[in-house]
Amino acid sequence: MTRTVVLGAGAMGLAAAYHALKLGHDVTVLEAGSQAGGMAAHFDFDGLSLERYYHFICKADQPTFALMEELGIGDRLRWVPTSMGYYVDGRLYPWGDPLSLLAFPKLSAVEKLRYGAMMFLQTKRKDWSRLENLSAKDWIVRWCGEGVYRKLWKPLFDLKFYEYADNVSAAWIWTRIKRVGTSRRSMFQEELGFIDGGSETLIQALVTEIKKRGGRIELGCPATEITSEAGRVSGVVAGERKFVADAVICTVPTPHVSRLVPSLSDEWRAKYDAIQNIGVICVVFKLRHSVSPHFWINIIDPTFQIPGIIEFSNLRPTGDAIVYIPYYMPTTQPKWSKDDAYFKAEAFGYLKRINPAITDADFLGMHVGRLRHAQPVCPPGFQAMLPPVETPIAGLQIADTCFYYPEDRGIAESVRFGAEMARRINKRSE
C-alpha cells in the first residue's frame, strides 16, 4: 500500500484516485475549491443543476464509456442528433454536412471542394506526427487555400487565441476535427452525447466510489507545497496541515507548479513556466425561447467579439433554453477585467442579433464563470516542450490538461490520463 496524495479533484484527479484505490493504495485527494469536479463541476441555476463550462460526448470517447460502465452508470448515457451553424455577416447558415457546404454562398466551388476533401480525409487520418511541427494556419492554407482560412478560420482563431492565433499546432486542431467529425449517425447527421443529469452524475459516482473504497477527499484545502527528501517525494503541505506521502499526483494547472515544487531544478521549473494558458469568461443565459435549432454556432462577423455560441439545451433537455457564450482570451487583455454586467449586456445583444425574435422579456437568468487557466496554448512542436509526467523527484507525477496533447481538454482524456498515472504508482511500488 502506497500513501498517495492527489492534488486536484477534477475529472483527472478523481480518476487517478479511483484507480489508485483499486490497485490497493491509500489515497487522499486535496482540492482547493469548495466542490469536486474542476471544469466539470456544476452550479445551481435557479433549480437547474448545470455545468459551469459546457461538455459534450463524442463517439470516440471510449474511456468515458468504460468508466461509466464500471461505476454502474452506463445507462445514463444519451445520444442526440445535433447540428451546427455558421453566422456570417448578419445571416445564419446551416453547416456540417455535404449539402450545407454545397449551399454555402461564401465559398467558391473550388474552395468548397478543397474544404470538403480536407474534412473527410482528416477524419480518416490516424498518424498526427507529420502535423506536429506545422501551424494550423499553414496546414489549412495548404489544404484549402488562403481564402478559406481567411473566411472561416482566422476570425475564430483571432477571437480565441489573440496574439497566439497564427501559431497554434495543426496536430491540436486535427484532433478536434477528427473527434467531432467521427461522431456522426451518417454523413448527413452529426450525433453527440451527454450524461443524464450532466457531468455531475459521473463526478458524484467517482466521489462516492472513492469514499466507499476508503479514500478521502479534502475540499477547500489548497496545497501550498509539495515536499521531498533525498530526491523522493515526502508529502504535501496545505496551510498548516502536512499530508505524508510516498507518491503524489499533481493535476493542478502547470502555471502553479514552480511555486508548489520549489525543490525542482530551475531547468525543470522553466519547462512548466514556458507553457502558456488563456482564460475564459463563460456567460450562461437561461431564456424563454431558443436562439436557433443548432447546438453550436461559429460566428464570422467583424462586429462580434465572440467566436461562437453553444445552445446547450439543443443537446441536453433543460426545460428553458440554455446558451453558453465563452469569451476566451489571455488574462492580460483589458477586457478580462470587465464586470459581469458588461458581459451580460454585450452577449445578450449578440443573441438578439442572431435571432431578432429574442427580446428582453426572454431573459430569465445569467451566470458568469471565470477561469484563468482554461485553455493551454499548443504551438507547433508542443510535444517536445512538455516535460515527462514522471519528474526527477521519485514518486512525483505532474500533469494538467495540456499533457493530453494533441487531444484537447475533455473528460475522456481526463479519465484515461488519470488511470495511467495511477498505474505508474503501482509499477513503482512493485
Short mmCIF file of C-alpha atoms in Angstrom, two decimals, residues 110-309:
data_model
loop_
_atom_site.label_atom_id
_atom_site.label_comp_id
_atom_site.label_asym_id
_atom_site.label_seq_id
_atom_site.Cartn_x
_atom_site.Cartn_y
_atom_site.Cartn_z
CA VAL A 110 -13.13 25.09 -55.80
CA GLU A 111 -12.95 26.21 -52.18
CA LYS A 112 -15.90 24.01 -51.29
CA LEU A 113 -14.26 21.02 -52.96
CA ARG A 114 -10.96 21.56 -51.17
CA TYR A 115 -12.63 22.17 -47.80
CA GLY A 116 -14.83 19.08 -48.12
CA ALA A 117 -11.87 16.91 -49.11
CA MET A 118 -9.90 18.13 -46.12
CA MET A 119 -12.68 17.48 -43.62
CA PHE A 120 -13.39 14.00 -45.00
CA LEU A 121 -9.77 12.85 -45.24
CA GLN A 122 -8.76 14.19 -41.83
CA THR A 123 -11.37 12.00 -40.13
CA LYS A 124 -9.54 9.02 -41.70
CA ARG A 125 -6.05 10.12 -40.64
CA LYS A 126 -4.52 8.04 -37.85
CA ASP A 127 -0.99 9.43 -37.55
CA TRP A 128 -0.54 13.05 -36.46
CA SER A 129 3.27 13.11 -36.34
CA ARG A 130 3.57 14.91 -39.69
CA LEU A 131 1.37 17.70 -38.34
CA GLU A 132 3.37 18.19 -35.16
CA ASN A 133 5.67 20.93 -36.46
CA LEU A 134 3.07 22.66 -38.64
CA SER A 135 0.90 25.60 -37.63
CA ALA A 136 -2.84 25.22 -38.11
CA LYS A 137 -2.76 28.28 -40.35
CA ASP A 138 -0.19 26.79 -42.73
CA TRP A 139 -1.90 23.41 -42.71
CA ILE A 140 -5.35 24.80 -43.54
CA VAL A 141 -3.98 27.13 -46.23
CA ARG A 142 -2.10 24.20 -47.77
CA TRP A 143 -5.30 22.15 -47.99
CA CYS A 144 -7.97 24.75 -48.63
CA GLY A 145 -6.27 27.93 -49.79
CA GLU A 146 -5.80 31.35 -48.27
CA GLY A 147 -9.42 32.34 -48.95
CA VAL A 148 -10.94 29.56 -46.86
CA TYR A 149 -8.59 30.27 -43.98
CA ARG A 150 -9.39 33.99 -44.07
CA LYS A 151 -13.16 33.49 -44.36
CA LEU A 152 -13.80 30.56 -42.00
CA TRP A 153 -10.87 30.05 -39.64
CA LYS A 154 -8.85 33.19 -38.99
CA PRO A 155 -11.65 35.14 -37.22
CA LEU A 156 -12.25 32.17 -34.90
CA PHE A 157 -8.56 31.79 -34.06
CA ASP A 158 -8.16 35.54 -33.53
CA LEU A 159 -11.01 35.67 -31.01
CA LYS A 160 -9.83 32.63 -29.08
CA PHE A 161 -6.06 32.88 -29.12
CA TYR A 162 -5.42 36.58 -29.84
CA GLU A 163 -1.64 37.08 -30.18
CA TYR A 164 -1.12 33.30 -30.40
CA ALA A 165 -3.60 32.83 -33.27
CA ASP A 166 -1.10 32.22 -36.08
CA ASN A 167 0.97 29.81 -34.05
CA VAL A 168 -1.46 27.08 -32.96
CA SER A 169 -0.47 23.48 -33.64
CA ALA A 170 -2.02 21.74 -36.64
CA ALA A 171 -1.97 18.47 -34.69
CA TRP A 172 -4.11 20.03 -31.96
CA ILE A 173 -6.67 21.34 -34.47
CA TRP A 174 -6.72 17.99 -36.29
CA THR A 175 -7.77 16.08 -33.18
CA ARG A 176 -10.73 18.44 -32.71
CA ILE A 177 -11.79 17.96 -36.35
CA LYS A 178 -11.46 14.18 -36.09
CA ARG A 179 -13.25 13.83 -32.74
CA VAL A 180 -16.37 15.72 -33.83
CA GLY A 181 -16.17 14.57 -37.45
CA THR A 182 -16.35 10.91 -36.48
CA SER A 183 -19.26 11.42 -34.09
CA ARG A 184 -21.99 11.01 -36.65
CA ARG A 185 -25.05 8.89 -37.29
CA SER A 186 -24.45 9.28 -41.03
CA MET A 187 -22.67 11.56 -43.47
CA PHE A 188 -25.62 13.93 -43.16
CA GLN A 189 -26.28 13.76 -39.41
CA GLU A 190 -23.99 14.66 -36.53
CA GLU A 191 -24.73 12.88 -33.24
CA LEU A 192 -23.36 13.98 -29.86
CA GLY A 193 -23.89 12.63 -26.39
CA PHE A 194 -24.49 13.80 -22.84
CA ILE A 195 -24.81 12.20 -19.42
CA ASP A 196 -28.29 12.22 -17.94
CA GLY A 197 -28.07 14.69 -15.07
CA GLY A 198 -24.97 16.30 -16.56
CA SER A 199 -21.29 15.75 -15.83
CA GLU A 200 -22.14 15.84 -12.12
CA THR A 201 -23.56 12.32 -12.49
CA LEU A 202 -20.08 10.99 -13.31
CA ILE A 203 -18.29 13.20 -10.79
CA GLN A 204 -20.57 12.15 -7.94
CA ALA A 205 -20.27 8.49 -8.91
CA LEU A 206 -16.48 8.81 -8.70
CA VAL A 207 -16.66 10.65 -5.36
CA THR A 208 -19.00 8.00 -3.94
CA GLU A 209 -16.79 5.13 -5.07
CA ILE A 210 -13.60 6.80 -3.79
CA LYS A 211 -15.14 7.21 -0.33
CA LYS A 212 -16.60 3.70 -0.42
CA ARG A 213 -13.10 2.31 -1.02
CA GLY A 214 -11.67 4.25 1.91
CA GLY A 215 -10.30 7.27 0.05
CA ARG A 216 -10.51 10.75 1.48
CA ILE A 217 -11.43 13.97 -0.34
CA GLU A 218 -10.49 17.22 1.41
CA LEU A 219 -12.34 20.19 -0.11
CA GLY A 220 -11.31 23.80 0.48
CA CYS A 221 -7.77 22.54 1.07
CA PRO A 222 -5.34 24.27 -1.32
CA ALA A 223 -1.84 22.79 -1.41
CA THR A 224 0.98 25.23 -0.74
CA GLU A 225 4.00 22.97 -1.23
CA ILE A 226 4.99 19.50 -2.42
CA THR A 227 7.91 18.41 -0.25
CA SER A 228 10.72 15.94 -0.87
CA GLU A 229 13.62 14.37 0.98
CA ALA A 230 16.74 12.85 -0.57
CA GLY A 231 15.27 13.08 -4.06
CA ARG A 232 11.97 11.37 -3.18
CA VAL A 233 8.58 12.96 -2.63
CA SER A 234 7.68 13.07 1.05
CA GLY A 235 4.34 14.84 1.29
CA VAL A 236 2.13 17.85 0.66
CA VAL A 237 1.72 20.93 2.80
CA ALA A 238 -1.75 22.53 2.75
CA GLY A 239 -1.88 25.55 5.02
CA GLU A 240 -0.89 24.31 8.48
CA ARG A 241 -1.52 20.66 7.62
CA LYS A 242 1.03 18.15 6.36
CA PHE A 243 -0.04 15.08 4.39
CA VAL A 244 2.70 12.45 4.37
CA ALA A 245 3.02 10.70 1.01
CA ASP A 246 5.06 8.08 -0.80
CA ALA A 247 3.52 9.20 -4.10
CA VAL A 248 1.97 12.46 -5.27
CA ILE A 249 -0.12 13.01 -8.41
CA CYS A 250 -0.38 16.72 -9.18
CA THR A 251 -3.13 17.72 -11.64
CA VAL A 252 -3.27 21.47 -10.93
CA PRO A 253 -2.59 23.91 -13.82
CA THR A 254 1.09 23.98 -14.79
CA PRO A 255 1.47 27.74 -14.02
CA HIS A 256 1.27 26.79 -10.31
CA VAL A 257 3.99 24.14 -10.43
CA SER A 258 7.04 26.36 -9.85
CA ARG A 259 5.51 27.70 -6.65
CA LEU A 260 4.32 24.29 -5.48
CA VAL A 261 7.57 22.40 -6.04
CA PRO A 262 10.49 24.68 -5.09
CA SER A 263 12.82 21.67 -4.87
CA LEU A 264 12.64 21.13 -8.63
CA SER A 265 15.65 22.41 -10.53
CA ASP A 266 15.46 25.76 -12.32
CA GLU A 267 15.59 23.88 -15.63
CA TRP A 268 12.53 21.80 -14.78
CA ARG A 269 10.53 24.68 -13.36
CA ALA A 270 11.27 26.65 -16.54
CA LYS A 271 9.61 23.89 -18.58
CA TYR A 272 6.32 24.41 -16.75
CA ASP A 273 6.65 28.20 -16.81
CA ALA A 274 7.05 28.12 -20.61
CA ILE A 275 3.57 26.66 -21.12
CA GLN A 276 1.13 29.46 -21.93
CA ASN A 277 -2.53 29.45 -20.96
CA ILE A 278 -5.51 31.60 -21.83
CA GLY A 279 -8.50 32.25 -19.63
CA VAL A 280 -12.23 32.08 -20.22
CA ILE A 281 -15.17 34.17 -19.08
CA CYS A 282 -18.16 31.92 -19.71
CA VAL A 283 -21.55 33.64 -19.78
CA VAL A 284 -24.54 31.31 -19.40
CA PHE A 285 -28.05 32.53 -20.21
CA LYS A 286 -31.40 31.00 -19.34
CA LEU A 287 -34.04 32.10 -21.87
CA ARG A 288 -37.73 31.56 -22.52
CA HIS A 289 -37.15 30.82 -26.19
CA SER A 290 -34.50 29.07 -28.24
CA VAL A 291 -31.98 31.13 -30.22
CA SER A 292 -31.58 28.57 -33.03
CA PRO A 293 -32.02 24.85 -33.77
CA HIS A 294 -28.22 24.36 -33.63
CA PHE A 295 -26.07 23.08 -30.80
CA TRP A 296 -23.05 25.08 -31.94
CA ILE A 297 -22.81 28.27 -33.99
CA ASN A 298 -19.49 29.62 -35.24
CA ILE A 299 -19.55 33.38 -35.76
CA ILE A 300 -17.73 35.24 -38.53
CA ASP A 301 -18.72 38.87 -38.22
CA PRO A 302 -16.34 41.79 -37.55
CA THR A 303 -18.93 43.43 -35.26
CA PHE A 304 -18.98 40.40 -32.90
CA GLN A 305 -16.26 39.88 -30.31
CA ILE A 306 -17.03 36.19 -29.73
CA PRO A 307 -16.14 33.20 -31.95
CA GLY A 308 -19.39 31.33 -31.28
CA ILE A 309 -22.22 30.25 -29.00
#
